[in-house]
Amino acid sequence: MLGRKKELAYPKKGAPGRLREVLFGYALLAPALILLAVFEFFPILYGLYISLCSWRLGCAEFVGAENYIRAFRDPQVWHALLVTATYSLMSVPVQLGLGLFFAYLLFQKVKGQELFRLVFFLPYVTSTVASAAVWTYIYNPDRGLINTVLGALGLPQPRWLAEPTGVFALVARGLGVELPAWAHGPSLALVAVFIYTTWVFVGYDITIFLAGLGNIPTELYDAARVDGAKGWALFRHVTIPLLSPTTFFLSVITVIGTFKAFNHIYIMTMGGPGTATTTASIYIFRQLYEYNRYGYSAALSFILFSAILVLTIVQNRVAGRRVVYE
């Protein structure tokens, strides 16, 4: 019939056909699943097993939660977590702030824009071990570049990476004031490491912020200008809200990175002087390779993992609600 649509009949898949389709899908996923199982899931579960043992080339004794209880009672663990948190609190806002500032400048039409972007990004792609070793020499109190310049100017020459005293206490002593212990602030050694970290990672933040700035539609700026907005108003009410997904991503990545930081700190200070720069990762490394406490170091690793996980969840709950998507 002319007025009637002709229905197309598709062959119905039987149970064998559906099963073959599912098996084919799992076969395609198998290589990735095998890699995840071998190099991710198995090491995590095996590490958890080690953390529940007194380990001597094997589980000499199953001690259950004893390693975790010992960790929570160890004041050095809390000190290492405090140093880690202090390092993170210094690094995250400064890195993101400088990254956004320089990215906004480089997003404008300035001469030599590509050269500046390359210069800022170079520290990030340079070997961490090599650049940390160079900065260690720059910070050398006797013949380092910084103290050489300060000495030529007749200024005090700090010990930098060898100074465990807090920066606020050092400034106060220079003014003839003695501060209580709780007000000493982070050690000068930790601040020196923080300066190096900022130099390395700001280039990465700039690159990501530039990508975020490029995704903001120009029509929004034009509409805001029509309404009379300009300068700071454009930046405050258009740029910052629409950059919130980028800022949120970088804040999560930076917090995780600072809590896991190890390579450059170990190269520059090995956790010293004393315990001034002993972060959680440095402390775990020492327990493993200096004292051969395999079970205890595994338990500390899971405690650090839990702390990072909790912080990430909190960031997602708190900051994630303020993210503005187009």
PDB file of C-alpha atoms in Angstrom, residues 5-111:
ATOM      1  CA  LYS A   5       5.486   2.657   5.489  1.00  0.00           C
ATOM      2  CA  LYS A   6       7.399  -0.443   4.801  1.00  0.00           C
ATOM      3  CA  GLU A   7       8.905  -1.831   7.960  1.00  0.00           C
ATOM      4  CA  LEU A   8      12.478  -3.003   7.791  1.00  0.00           C
ATOM      5  CA  ALA A   9      13.081  -6.279   9.537  1.00  0.00           C
ATOM      6  CA  TYR A  10      16.446  -6.724  11.244  1.00  0.00           C
ATOM      7  CA  PRO A  11      17.590 -10.193  12.173  1.00  0.00           C
ATOM      8  CA  LYS A  12      17.386 -10.771  15.904  1.00  0.00           C
ATOM      9  CA  LYS A  13      20.586 -11.791  17.586  1.00  0.00           C
ATOM     10  CA  GLY A  14      20.416 -15.076  19.385  1.00  0.00           C
ATOM     11  CA  ALA A  15      22.184 -15.972  22.588  1.00  0.00           C
ATOM     12  CA  PRO A  16      25.261 -17.400  20.818  1.00  0.00           C
ATOM     13  CA  GLY A  17      25.659 -14.200  18.776  1.00  0.00           C
ATOM     14  CA  ARG A  18      25.369 -11.995  21.848  1.00  0.00           C
ATOM     15  CA  LEU A  19      27.886 -14.130  23.727  1.00  0.00           C
ATOM     16  CA  ARG A  20      30.382 -13.901  20.854  1.00  0.00           C
ATOM     17  CA  GLU A  21      29.988 -10.109  20.849  1.00  0.00           C
ATOM     18  CA  VAL A  22      30.660  -9.860  24.592  1.00  0.00           C
ATOM     19  CA  LEU A  23      33.655 -12.188  24.391  1.00  0.00           C
ATOM     20  CA  PHE A  24      35.057 -10.187  21.484  1.00  0.00           C
ATOM     21  CA  GLY A  25      34.746  -6.974  23.558  1.00  0.00           C
ATOM     22  CA  TYR A  26      36.571  -8.531  26.500  1.00  0.00           C
ATOM     23  CA  ALA A  27      39.234  -9.848  24.129  1.00  0.00           C
ATOM     24  CA  LEU A  28      39.887  -6.293  22.959  1.00  0.00           C
ATOM     25  CA  LEU A  29      40.099  -5.104  26.571  1.00  0.00           C
ATOM     26  CA  ALA A  30      42.275  -8.006  27.695  1.00  0.00           C
ATOM     27  CA  PRO A  31      45.724  -6.450  26.945  1.00  0.00           C
ATOM     28  CA  ALA A  32      44.921  -3.311  28.962  1.00  0.00           C
ATOM     29  CA  LEU A  33      43.301  -5.307  31.772  1.00  0.00           C
ATOM     30  CA  ILE A  34      46.302  -7.631  31.989  1.00  0.00           C
ATOM     31  CA  LEU A  35      48.702  -4.680  32.196  1.00  0.00           C
ATOM     32  CA  LEU A  36      46.582  -3.053  34.912  1.00  0.00           C
ATOM     33  CA  ALA A  37      46.322  -6.294  36.854  1.00  0.00           C
ATOM     34  CA  VAL A  38      50.061  -7.054  36.672  1.00  0.00           C
ATOM     35  CA  PHE A  39      51.497  -3.563  37.165  1.00  0.00           C
ATOM     36  CA  GLU A  40      48.787  -1.811  39.223  1.00  0.00           C
ATOM     37  CA  PHE A  41      46.336  -4.036  41.107  1.00  0.00           C
ATOM     38  CA  PHE A  42      48.727  -6.844  42.068  1.00  0.00           C
ATOM     39  CA  PRO A  43      51.484  -4.511  43.416  1.00  0.00           C
ATOM     40  CA  ILE A  44      48.896  -2.571  45.439  1.00  0.00           C
ATOM     41  CA  LEU A  45      47.402  -5.715  46.984  1.00  0.00           C
ATOM     42  CA  TYR A  46      50.840  -7.229  47.578  1.00  0.00           C
ATOM     43  CA  GLY A  47      52.014  -3.989  49.195  1.00  0.00           C
ATOM     44  CA  LEU A  48      48.971  -4.083  51.461  1.00  0.00           C
ATOM     45  CA  TYR A  49      49.894  -7.646  52.428  1.00  0.00           C
ATOM     46  CA  ILE A  50      53.483  -6.572  53.209  1.00  0.00           C
ATOM     47  CA  SER A  51      52.178  -3.723  55.386  1.00  0.00           C
ATOM     48  CA  LEU A  52      50.427  -6.301  57.566  1.00  0.00           C
ATOM     49  CA  CYS A  53      53.611  -8.319  58.116  1.00  0.00           C
ATOM     50  CA  SER A  54      56.943  -8.147  59.853  1.00  0.00           C
ATOM     51  CA  TRP A  55      58.840  -8.603  56.593  1.00  0.00           C
ATOM     52  CA  ARG A  56      62.255 -10.295  56.317  1.00  0.00           C
ATOM     53  CA  LEU A  57      62.601 -11.488  52.714  1.00  0.00           C
ATOM     54  CA  GLY A  58      59.116 -12.812  53.317  1.00  0.00           C
ATOM     55  CA  CYS A  59      56.350 -12.559  55.879  1.00  0.00           C
ATOM     56  CA  ALA A  60      58.261 -13.540  59.016  1.00  0.00           C
ATOM     57  CA  GLU A  61      55.210 -12.777  61.153  1.00  0.00           C
ATOM     58  CA  PHE A  62      51.701 -11.559  60.380  1.00  0.00           C
ATOM     59  CA  VAL A  63      51.226  -8.550  62.659  1.00  0.00           C
ATOM     60  CA  GLY A  64      47.955  -7.174  61.305  1.00  0.00           C
ATOM     61  CA  ALA A  65      47.457  -3.470  61.996  1.00  0.00           C
ATOM     62  CA  GLU A  66      50.503  -3.207  64.267  1.00  0.00           C
ATOM     63  CA  ASN A  67      52.551  -1.274  61.686  1.00  0.00           C
ATOM     64  CA  TYR A  68      49.714   1.232  61.240  1.00  0.00           C
ATOM     65  CA  ILE A  69      49.274   1.683  64.989  1.00  0.00           C
ATOM     66  CA  ARG A  70      53.006   2.208  65.343  1.00  0.00           C
ATOM     67  CA  ALA A  71      52.935   4.823  62.569  1.00  0.00           C
ATOM     68  CA  PHE A  72      50.153   6.833  64.206  1.00  0.00           C
ATOM     69  CA  ARG A  73      52.074   6.782  67.497  1.00  0.00           C
ATOM     70  CA  ASP A  74      55.366   7.844  65.885  1.00  0.00           C
ATOM     71  CA  PRO A  75      55.949  11.622  66.315  1.00  0.00           C
ATOM     72  CA  GLN A  76      58.405  11.577  63.407  1.00  0.00           C
ATOM     73  CA  VAL A  77      55.595  10.476  61.075  1.00  0.00           C
ATOM     74  CA  TRP A  78      53.475  13.426  62.150  1.00  0.00           C
ATOM     75  CA  HIS A  79      56.445  15.750  61.728  1.00  0.00           C
ATOM     76  CA  ALA A  80      57.022  14.425  58.190  1.00  0.00           C
ATOM     77  CA  LEU A  81      53.338  14.950  57.351  1.00  0.00           C
ATOM     78  CA  LEU A  82      53.518  18.470  58.779  1.00  0.00           C
ATOM     79  CA  VAL A  83      56.570  19.286  56.645  1.00  0.00           C
ATOM     80  CA  THR A  84      54.771  17.843  53.614  1.00  0.00           C
ATOM     81  CA  ALA A  85      51.624  19.878  54.288  1.00  0.00           C
ATOM     82  CA  THR A  86      53.688  23.050  54.811  1.00  0.00           C
ATOM     83  CA  TYR A  87      55.538  22.447  51.556  1.00  0.00           C
ATOM     84  CA  SER A  88      52.226  21.937  49.748  1.00  0.00           C
ATOM     85  CA  LEU A  89      50.608  25.030  51.278  1.00  0.00           C
ATOM     86  CA  MET A  90      53.554  27.136  50.104  1.00  0.00           C
ATOM     87  CA  SER A  91      53.797  25.624  46.637  1.00  0.00           C
ATOM     88  CA  VAL A  92      50.191  25.346  45.443  1.00  0.00           C
ATOM     89  CA  PRO A  93      49.006  29.003  45.675  1.00  0.00           C
ATOM     90  CA  VAL A  94      52.330  30.461  44.509  1.00  0.00           C
ATOM     91  CA  GLN A  95      52.656  28.123  41.530  1.00  0.00           C
ATOM     92  CA  LEU A  96      49.064  28.638  40.412  1.00  0.00           C
ATOM     93  CA  GLY A  97      49.208  32.396  41.010  1.00  0.00           C
ATOM     94  CA  LEU A  98      52.427  32.889  39.054  1.00  0.00           C
ATOM     95  CA  GLY A  99      51.271  30.463  36.362  1.00  0.00           C
ATOM     96  CA  LEU A 100      48.044  32.402  35.813  1.00  0.00           C
ATOM     97  CA  PHE A 101      49.824  35.774  35.914  1.00  0.00           C
ATOM     98  CA  PHE A 102      52.430  34.870  33.300  1.00  0.00           C
ATOM     99  CA  ALA A 103      49.923  32.951  31.171  1.00  0.00           C
ATOM    100  CA  TYR A 104      47.651  35.997  31.036  1.00  0.00           C
ATOM    101  CA  LEU A 105      50.586  38.175  29.993  1.00  0.00           C
ATOM    102  CA  LEU A 106      51.759  35.714  27.336  1.00  0.00           C
ATOM    103  CA  PHE A 107      48.208  35.379  26.007  1.00  0.00           C
ATOM    104  CA  GLN A 108      48.340  39.014  24.959  1.00  0.00           C
ATOM    105  CA  LYS A 109      49.898  40.052  21.671  1.00  0.00           C
ATOM    106  CA  VAL A 110      53.465  40.629  22.805  1.00  0.00           C
ATOM    107  CA  LYS A 111      56.620  40.484  20.757  1.00  0.00           C
TER     108      LYS A 111
END
